[in-house]
Coordinates of C-alpha atoms in Angstrom, one line a residue:
M27 CA 0.0 0.0 0.0
F28 CA 1.1 3.5 -0.7
I29 CA -0.1 5.0 2.6
H30 CA 3.2 6.8 3.4
D31 CA 2.0 10.0 1.8
V32 CA -1.8 9.9 2.5
P33 CA -3.1 13.5 3.2
K34 CA -2.4 14.8 6.7
M35 CA -6.0 14.9 7.8
I36 CA -6.4 11.2 7.2
Y37 CA -5.5 8.7 9.9
H38 CA -4.4 5.1 9.1
K39 CA -6.3 2.4 10.9
F40 CA -5.1 -0.6 8.8
A41 CA -3.4 -0.9 5.4
D42 CA -6.7 -0.6 3.6
D43 CA -8.8 1.3 6.3
I44 CA -8.5 5.0 7.0
V45 CA -10.6 7.6 8.8
T46 CA -10.8 11.4 9.0
T47 CA -12.6 13.5 11.6
A48 CA -13.9 17.0 11.9
V49 CA -15.0 18.8 15.1
D50 CA -17.0 22.0 15.0
K51 CA -20.2 23.5 16.4
Q52 CA -21.6 24.1 12.9
E53 CA -22.7 21.2 10.8
L54 CA -21.8 23.2 7.6
N55 CA -18.2 23.6 8.7
I56 CA -18.0 19.9 9.5
A57 CA -19.4 19.1 6.0
R58 CA -16.9 21.4 4.3
E59 CA -13.9 19.9 6.2
L60 CA -15.0 16.3 5.6
Q61 CA -15.7 16.9 1.9
H62 CA -12.2 18.5 1.6
A63 CA -10.7 15.4 3.3
V64 CA -12.7 13.1 0.9
D65 CA -11.6 15.1 -2.1
S66 CA -8.0 14.8 -0.9
V67 CA -8.2 11.1 -0.6
V68 CA -9.8 10.8 -4.0
E69 CA -6.9 12.8 -5.5
W70 CA -4.4 10.7 -3.6
S71 CA -5.9 7.4 -4.6
T72 CA -6.1 8.5 -8.3
K73 CA -2.4 9.4 -8.1
W74 CA -1.6 5.9 -7.0
G75 CA -4.0 4.1 -9.3
M76 CA -6.3 2.9 -6.4
V77 CA -10.1 2.8 -6.5
L78 CA -12.1 3.9 -3.4
N79 CA -15.1 1.7 -2.6
V80 CA -18.0 4.1 -2.0
D81 CA -20.1 1.2 -0.7
K82 CA -17.7 0.6 2.2
T83 CA -17.4 4.3 3.0
K84 CA -19.7 5.8 5.7
V85 CA -20.3 9.1 7.3
M86 CA -21.1 9.1 11.0
L87 CA -22.2 12.2 13.0
F88 CA -21.9 12.5 16.8
G89 CA -23.4 15.3 18.8
E90 CA -26.3 16.3 20.9
S91 CA -27.0 19.3 18.6
I92 CA -27.0 17.3 15.3
T93 CA -30.2 18.1 13.6
G94 CA -29.8 17.0 10.0
S95 CA -27.5 15.1 7.8
I96 CA -24.3 15.8 6.0
H97 CA -24.1 15.0 2.3
L98 CA -20.7 14.0 1.1
K99 CA -19.7 12.5 -2.3
I100 CA -16.9 10.5 -3.8
N101 CA -16.7 11.2 -7.5
G102 CA -20.3 12.3 -7.6
V103 CA -21.6 9.3 -5.7
S104 CA -23.2 10.0 -2.3
I105 CA -21.6 8.5 0.8
E106 CA -24.1 6.7 3.1
Q107 CA -24.6 8.3 6.5
S108 CA -24.8 5.9 9.5
Q109 CA -27.3 6.8 12.2
Q110 CA -25.5 7.9 15.4
N111 CA -25.4 10.9 17.7
E112 CA -22.5 12.1 19.9
I113 CA -20.1 15.0 19.3
F114 CA -18.1 15.0 16.0
G115 CA -18.3 14.0 12.3
C116 CA -16.1 11.5 10.6
V117 CA -15.7 9.6 7.4
A118 CA -14.4 6.1 7.5

């Protein structure tokens, strides 16, 4: 795997499993930050000839003030949002 140069906002979990997080009081800011991270991973994976599996990618929101959903996309395909509530947003 070519994970040595994965974008800085991405955390390695396993060789083929990564995660990113965003923490903010505003859902819009979380959405922007997470979409930026997703776009960075898409760019990185394209550079190395890797394909991201949108079906295995999930968005999970945590927080008591979460009222809606965050719509993120990989190459125009929506990422499924898991149902959860705590304090931050993440893409895994």
